[in-house]
Structure formats: structure tokens, C-alpha cells
């Protein structure tokens, strides 16, 4: 049994490690290809970025209310907000004892922040420039920090919820996360502070960070993330509380309707089996209950006496009696 469980667990860990490594390598390859096209000013990509950004800028310039709403969404989903959410999640996991999982969440935020600025400085792409801009942002453009931070945060939060909800909950969580990531990335292009390729590069860079950090922790502490996930599920499971109602043992005073002992005689409670006191009064003869209902003809004459009621207990009146 132990060998089988060990072999199975090793296979599961290897499959997870391969999945994380594939995510990191695939996103890294696509990011490098996109960075090469951007730095080489590949004409189809360059023309696409220019046309898309110019059309969105013209619309934002003519619709100030719409632009203010887009700016609000962009500010709410900024890197500061996203990293604050990861910090809160990491602190909560640390407090409930899931230390490795808390470190994984914190590492995603910190590594993502460092990788974002390292890539920005390495590529050094200029942001879109307009004579009448509707928004302002500083620093290099490639990759988008908003897109990268939102993708990392949403993926981490979905990963934390994945084993605590059913299929419908997982579908809903993925839908909300995807909508959030797409909306935040679109706002950066709509405001004219990023090229579309910057947003795509931010999503790819987020995939690299997620895969690299997860694979590194699996190599450093094999199986620790899975154990912490089970610990979180155990600590946050729904608990059924037992409600204890105190029993009142205070004796009640005897009343006229009580079965307890009274001043007129002993109590009938606890009478032995067969005692007449245990008989059901409903099964008794109702004629014996009230003397007014007593019929003297039902009892017949007393012993040793003749009946003085004609036609009652007279042998001559019986139909089977011989005629004298």
C-alpha cells in the first residue's frame, strides 16, 4: 500500500511540475517572439497598434463621461489594488497555518512586480503620444503593468478557490476573472497609455511568473502546496454546532389536573400491572359510572330471592321451558 501510494503521489507531483513548466516555457517563448517583433518594428504589428490606439483615443476625446468611467475602472484595477489583494490573502493564509501557500501568494506578487520593471527597462518601448491626451502614465510601455498584475492576481485567487467550490463555482470564478483581466487590459488601450501589444505582453509575462514561481516551490517543497490546500479546506470547512437546551428539574406544584398524589389518598402512579387503577376508564361500563344510569332490571334478583318482575327470569316465560 505504501509503495503504491508513494508511486501515485510522485506521478501526480511530476504531472503538476510538468504543467507549471509548460506554462512558463510556452508563455516565455511567445513573449520573446512578441518582444522581437516589437523591437524590430514589424510593420503589420506596428500598423495594428497605431490604428487601434488612434481610433480609441479619438472616441475617448469626444466622450468625456465615458472616458472618466474608463479611468475609474483602470484605477480600481491598478497594480496597487491587485497586490493589496494578494497581500491580504497571504496574511490570512499565514494566520491559519498554510505557510507555504502564503509564501506562494506573496512570491507571485513580489516576483511579478520585479519582473514587470525588469522587462520594461529591458525593452524600453515608448508609450503612445498624442497632442491632446486624455490620460497620463509614466515609465516604459512594454509590458503593461496593469495587465500583468491583474492576470497574476486573478489567477492566484481562482487557484485558491478552485478546490473549495463545485463545477458551477469554478466556472463562475473563471468567468469573473477573465472578464476582469480583459476589462483592465482594454481600459489601458482605450485611455491611450498603452499599445495593444503591451497588454498582450503583460498577460504573457503573467503566465511566465505564475509557472516559474509554482514550479520553484514544488521543487523546493514537494507536495507542500497540496498539503496546505487540504489544511485550508479543513480550517474553513462548515462546522455544525451542537445546541444544548438545559433541562429544568424544578418540581412543579400539584394541581387538580396533575396525576401526582393528593391529600385525599395515595397516588396511582407506579401501580402494579393488573391493578384496577391502571384500567382505561373508556373501557369501563358507562352504566357503572353514574348511579342515575343504573337499570335495576339489568342486575336481576339478589341471590336466594325470587324475581318479582313478571316475565323476568321466570322458567315458564322462557320459550324453551316445558308447559306444566
Coordinates of C-alpha atoms in Angstrom, one line a residue:
X1 CA 0.0 0.0 0.0
X2 CA 2.7 2.4 0.9
X3 CA 4.6 1.8 -2.3
X4 CA 1.5 2.2 -4.4
X5 CA 0.6 5.5 -2.7
X6 CA 4.2 6.8 -3.0
X7 CA 4.3 6.0 -6.7
X8 CA 1.0 7.6 -7.3
X9 CA 1.9 10.7 -5.4
X10 CA 5.2 11.0 -7.2
X11 CA 3.4 10.7 -10.5
X12 CA 0.9 13.4 -9.5
X13 CA 3.7 15.8 -8.5
X14 CA 5.6 15.2 -11.7
X15 CA 2.5 15.9 -13.7
X16 CA 1.9 19.1 -11.8
X17 CA 5.5 20.1 -12.3
X18 CA 5.3 19.4 -16.0
X19 CA 2.2 21.5 -16.2
X20 CA 3.8 24.5 -14.5
X21 CA 7.0 24.2 -16.5
X22 CA 5.0 24.0 -19.8
X23 CA 3.0 27.1 -18.8
X24 CA 6.2 29.1 -18.1
X25 CA 8.1 27.9 -21.1
X26 CA 5.2 28.4 -23.5
X27 CA 4.4 32.0 -22.3
X28 CA 8.1 32.8 -22.3
X29 CA 8.5 31.7 -25.9
X30 CA 5.5 33.8 -27.0
X31 CA 6.7 36.8 -25.0
X32 CA 10.2 36.6 -26.6
X33 CA 8.6 36.4 -30.0
X34 CA 6.4 39.4 -29.4
X35 CA 9.2 41.4 -27.9
X36 CA 11.3 40.6 -31.0
X37 CA 8.5 41.8 -33.3
X38 CA 8.1 45.0 -31.2
X39 CA 11.7 45.9 -31.1
X40 CA 12.2 45.1 -34.8
X41 CA 9.1 47.3 -35.6
X42 CA 7.4 44.6 -37.6
X43 CA 5.1 46.5 -39.9
X44 CA 1.8 44.6 -39.5
X45 CA 2.1 44.7 -35.7
X46 CA 3.2 48.3 -35.7
X47 CA 0.3 49.3 -38.0
X48 CA -2.2 47.4 -35.9
X49 CA -1.1 49.1 -32.7
X50 CA -1.2 52.6 -34.3
X51 CA -4.7 52.2 -35.9
X52 CA -6.3 50.6 -32.8
X53 CA -4.9 53.2 -30.4
X54 CA -5.7 56.1 -32.6
X55 CA -9.4 55.1 -33.0
X56 CA -9.9 54.6 -29.3
X57 CA -8.2 57.9 -28.5
X58 CA -10.5 59.8 -30.8
X59 CA -13.6 58.3 -29.2
X60 CA -12.3 59.0 -25.7
X61 CA -11.5 62.6 -26.6
X62 CA -15.1 63.2 -27.8
X63 CA -16.8 61.4 -24.9
X64 CA -15.6 62.8 -21.6
X65 CA -18.1 60.9 -19.4
X66 CA -17.2 57.6 -20.9
X67 CA -13.5 58.4 -20.5
X68 CA -14.0 59.2 -16.8
X69 CA -15.7 55.9 -16.3
X70 CA -12.9 54.0 -18.1
X71 CA -10.3 55.9 -16.0
X72 CA -12.2 54.8 -12.8
X73 CA -12.1 51.2 -13.8
X74 CA -8.4 51.4 -14.6
X75 CA -7.6 53.0 -11.3
X76 CA -9.6 50.4 -9.4
X77 CA -7.9 47.5 -11.1
X78 CA -4.4 49.0 -10.9
X79 CA -1.3 47.2 -9.7
X80 CA -1.6 48.7 -6.2
X81 CA -5.1 47.3 -5.7
X82 CA -4.1 43.9 -7.1
X83 CA -1.0 43.5 -5.0
X84 CA -3.0 44.6 -1.9
X85 CA -5.5 41.8 -2.5
X86 CA -2.6 39.3 -2.8
X87 CA -1.1 40.7 0.5
X88 CA -4.4 40.2 2.3
X89 CA -4.7 36.7 1.0
X90 CA -1.1 35.9 2.0
X91 CA -1.6 37.2 5.5
X92 CA -4.8 35.2 6.0
X93 CA -3.2 32.0 4.8
X94 CA -0.3 32.6 7.2
X95 CA -2.6 33.1 10.2
X96 CA -4.4 29.9 9.6
X97 CA -1.2 27.9 9.3
X98 CA -0.9 27.5 5.5
X99 CA 2.7 28.9 5.5
X100 CA 3.9 27.5 2.2
X101 CA 0.7 28.6 0.4
X102 CA 1.0 32.1 1.9
X103 CA 4.6 32.2 0.7
X104 CA 3.4 31.2 -2.8
X105 CA 0.9 34.0 -2.9
X106 CA 3.4 36.6 -1.6
X107 CA 6.1 35.4 -4.1
X108 CA 3.7 35.8 -7.0
X109 CA 3.1 39.5 -6.0
X110 CA 6.8 40.2 -5.4
X111 CA 8.2 38.4 -8.4
X112 CA 5.6 39.8 -10.6
X113 CA 6.4 43.4 -9.5
X114 CA 10.2 42.8 -10.1
X115 CA 9.7 41.0 -13.4
X116 CA 7.5 43.8 -14.6
X117 CA 10.1 46.5 -14.1
X118 CA 12.9 44.4 -15.3
X119 CA 11.1 43.7 -18.6
X120 CA 10.1 47.4 -19.0
X121 CA 13.6 48.6 -18.6
X122 CA 15.0 45.8 -20.9
X123 CA 12.7 46.6 -23.8
X124 CA 12.3 50.4 -23.2
X125 CA 9.4 51.0 -25.5
X126 CA 7.8 54.4 -25.6
X127 CA 4.1 54.9 -24.8
X128 CA 1.7 56.3 -27.3
X129 CA 2.0 60.1 -27.7
X130 CA -0.9 62.4 -28.6
X131 CA -1.2 66.2 -28.8
X132 CA -4.3 66.1 -26.6
X133 CA -4.0 63.1 -24.3
X134 CA -6.9 62.0 -22.1
X135 CA -4.8 60.2 -19.6
X136 CA -1.2 60.2 -18.4
X137 CA 1.2 57.4 -17.3
X138 CA 4.9 57.2 -16.6
X139 CA 7.6 54.7 -17.4
X140 CA 8.2 52.4 -20.3
X141 CA 5.2 50.8 -22.0
X142 CA 6.2 47.2 -22.7
X143 CA 4.7 45.1 -20.9
X144 CA 1.6 46.7 -19.4
X145 CA 1.9 46.6 -15.6
X146 CA -1.9 46.8 -15.1
X147 CA -2.5 43.8 -17.4
X148 CA 0.3 41.8 -15.8
X149 CA -0.8 42.5 -12.2
X150 CA -4.5 41.8 -12.9
X151 CA -3.7 38.5 -14.6
X152 CA -1.4 37.3 -11.8
X153 CA -3.9 38.3 -9.0
X154 CA -7.0 36.8 -10.7
X155 CA -5.2 33.5 -11.5
X156 CA -4.0 33.2 -7.8
X157 CA -7.4 33.9 -6.4
X158 CA -9.0 31.4 -8.7
X159 CA -6.4 28.9 -7.7
X160 CA -7.3 29.4 -4.0
X161 CA -11.0 28.9 -4.7
X162 CA -10.6 26.0 -7.1
X163 CA -10.7 23.2 -4.5
X164 CA -13.4 24.8 -2.4
X165 CA -16.2 25.1 -4.9
X166 CA -18.0 22.8 -7.2
X167 CA -18.1 22.9 -11.0
X168 CA -20.5 25.8 -11.2
X169 CA -18.5 27.8 -8.8
X170 CA -15.3 27.2 -10.8
X171 CA -17.0 28.2 -14.0
X172 CA -18.3 31.4 -12.4
X173 CA -14.8 32.2 -10.8
X174 CA -13.1 31.7 -14.2
X175 CA -15.6 33.9 -16.0
X176 CA -15.3 36.7 -13.5
X177 CA -11.5 36.5 -13.5
X178 CA -11.4 36.5 -17.3
X179 CA -13.8 39.5 -17.6
X180 CA -11.7 41.4 -15.0
X181 CA -8.4 40.8 -16.8
X182 CA -9.9 41.6 -20.2
X183 CA -11.6 44.8 -19.0
X184 CA -8.5 46.2 -17.2
X185 CA -6.3 45.5 -20.2
X186 CA -8.8 47.1 -22.6
X187 CA -9.0 50.3 -20.4
X188 CA -5.3 50.8 -20.7
X189 CA -5.6 50.9 -24.5
X190 CA -8.8 52.9 -24.5
X191 CA -7.1 55.6 -22.5
X192 CA -4.2 55.8 -24.9
X193 CA -1.4 54.9 -22.4
X194 CA -0.6 51.5 -23.9
X195 CA -0.4 49.8 -27.2
X196 CA -2.4 46.6 -27.6
X197 CA 0.8 44.6 -27.9
X198 CA 1.8 45.9 -24.5
X199 CA -1.3 44.4 -22.9
X200 CA -0.8 41.1 -24.6
X201 CA 2.8 41.1 -23.4
X202 CA 1.6 41.7 -19.9
X203 CA -0.6 38.7 -20.0
X204 CA 2.2 36.5 -21.3
X205 CA 4.6 37.8 -18.7
X206 CA 2.0 36.9 -16.0
X207 CA 1.9 33.3 -17.3
X208 CA 5.7 33.1 -17.0
X209 CA 5.6 34.4 -13.4
X210 CA 2.8 32.0 -12.4
X211 CA 4.5 29.0 -13.9
X212 CA 8.0 29.8 -12.6
X213 CA 7.0 30.5 -9.0
X214 CA 4.8 27.5 -8.7
X215 CA 7.4 25.1 -10.2
X216 CA 10.1 26.6 -8.0
X217 CA 8.0 25.9 -4.8
X218 CA 7.2 22.4 -6.0
X219 CA 10.9 21.7 -6.4
X220 CA 11.8 23.3 -3.1
X221 CA 9.0 21.8 -1.0
X222 CA 7.5 18.8 -2.9
X223 CA 3.8 18.3 -2.0
X224 CA 3.7 21.3 0.4
X225 CA 1.3 23.3 -1.7
X226 CA -1.2 20.4 -1.8
X227 CA -0.9 19.8 1.9
X228 CA -1.6 23.5 2.6
X229 CA -4.6 23.4 0.3
X230 CA -6.0 20.5 2.3
X231 CA -5.3 22.4 5.5
X232 CA -7.2 25.4 4.2
X233 CA -10.1 23.2 3.3
X234 CA -10.1 21.7 6.8
X235 CA -9.8 25.0 8.6
X236 CA -12.5 26.7 6.6
X237 CA -15.0 23.7 6.4
X238 CA -18.5 24.4 7.6
X239 CA -19.0 23.3 11.2
X240 CA -22.2 22.0 12.8
X241 CA -22.6 23.5 16.3
X242 CA -24.4 21.4 18.8
X243 CA -27.1 23.3 20.7
X244 CA -27.7 22.1 24.2
X245 CA -31.0 23.0 25.8
X246 CA -30.9 22.9 29.7
X247 CA -33.4 20.6 31.4
X248 CA -35.5 22.3 34.0
X249 CA -35.6 19.9 37.0
X250 CA -37.6 22.3 39.3
X251 CA -40.6 20.3 40.7
X252 CA -44.0 21.7 39.8
X253 CA -46.7 22.2 42.3
X254 CA -49.5 19.6 42.2
X255 CA -52.7 20.9 40.7
X256 CA -56.1 19.5 40.2
X257 CA -55.2 18.1 36.8
X258 CA -51.9 16.5 37.9
X259 CA -51.6 12.8 38.3
X260 CA -49.5 13.1 41.4
X261 CA -50.5 12.3 44.9
X262 CA -53.2 14.4 46.5
X263 CA -54.4 14.9 50.0
X264 CA -57.4 12.5 49.5
X265 CA -55.4 9.4 49.0
X266 CA -52.3 7.7 47.7
X267 CA -51.1 8.3 44.2
X268 CA -52.0 5.9 41.4
X269 CA -48.6 6.5 39.7
X270 CA -46.5 3.4 39.6
X271 CA -49.3 1.0 40.3
X272 CA -48.5 -2.7 39.5
X273 CA -49.7 -4.4 36.4
X274 CA -53.3 -5.7 36.6
X275 CA -54.3 -3.2 39.2
X276 CA -57.8 -1.8 38.5
X277 CA -56.4 1.7 38.9
X278 CA -54.5 1.2 35.6
X279 CA -57.6 0.3 33.7
X280 CA -58.7 2.6 31.0
X281 CA -61.9 4.4 32.1
X282 CA -63.1 4.4 28.5
X283 CA -63.3 0.6 28.5
X284 CA -65.5 0.5 31.7
X285 CA -69.2 0.1 31.6
X286 CA -70.7 3.5 31.3
X287 CA -73.7 2.4 33.4
X288 CA -71.5 1.9 36.4
X289 CA -70.0 5.4 36.1
X290 CA -73.2 7.2 37.2
X291 CA -75.9 5.7 39.6
X292 CA -78.6 7.6 37.7
X293 CA -77.9 5.5 34.6
X294 CA -78.3 2.2 36.6
X295 CA -81.2 0.0 35.4
X296 CA -82.4 -2.4 38.1
X297 CA -83.7 -4.8 35.5
X298 CA -80.2 -5.5 34.3
X299 CA -79.0 -7.0 37.6
X300 CA -81.7 -9.5 38.3
X301 CA -82.9 -10.5 41.7
X302 CA -80.5 -11.0 44.5
X303 CA -79.3 -14.4 45.4
X304 CA -81.9 -16.6 47.1
X305 CA -84.8 -14.3 46.2
X306 CA -87.4 -14.7 43.5
X307 CA -87.9 -12.2 40.9
X308 CA -91.0 -10.0 41.4
X309 CA -90.8 -8.7 37.9
X310 CA -93.2 -10.6 35.7
X311 CA -91.6 -12.1 32.6
X312 CA -88.1 -11.8 34.1
X313 CA -86.2 -14.9 35.0
X314 CA -89.4 -17.0 35.1
X315 CA -88.9 -20.5 33.7
X316 CA -92.5 -20.5 32.5
X317 CA -91.8 -17.4 30.4
X318 CA -88.9 -18.9 28.6
X319 CA -89.6 -20.2 25.1
X320 CA -87.8 -23.5 25.6
X321 CA -89.4 -24.3 29.0
X322 CA -91.9 -27.3 29.2
X323 CA -95.5 -26.5 29.7
X324 CA -96.9 -27.7 33.0

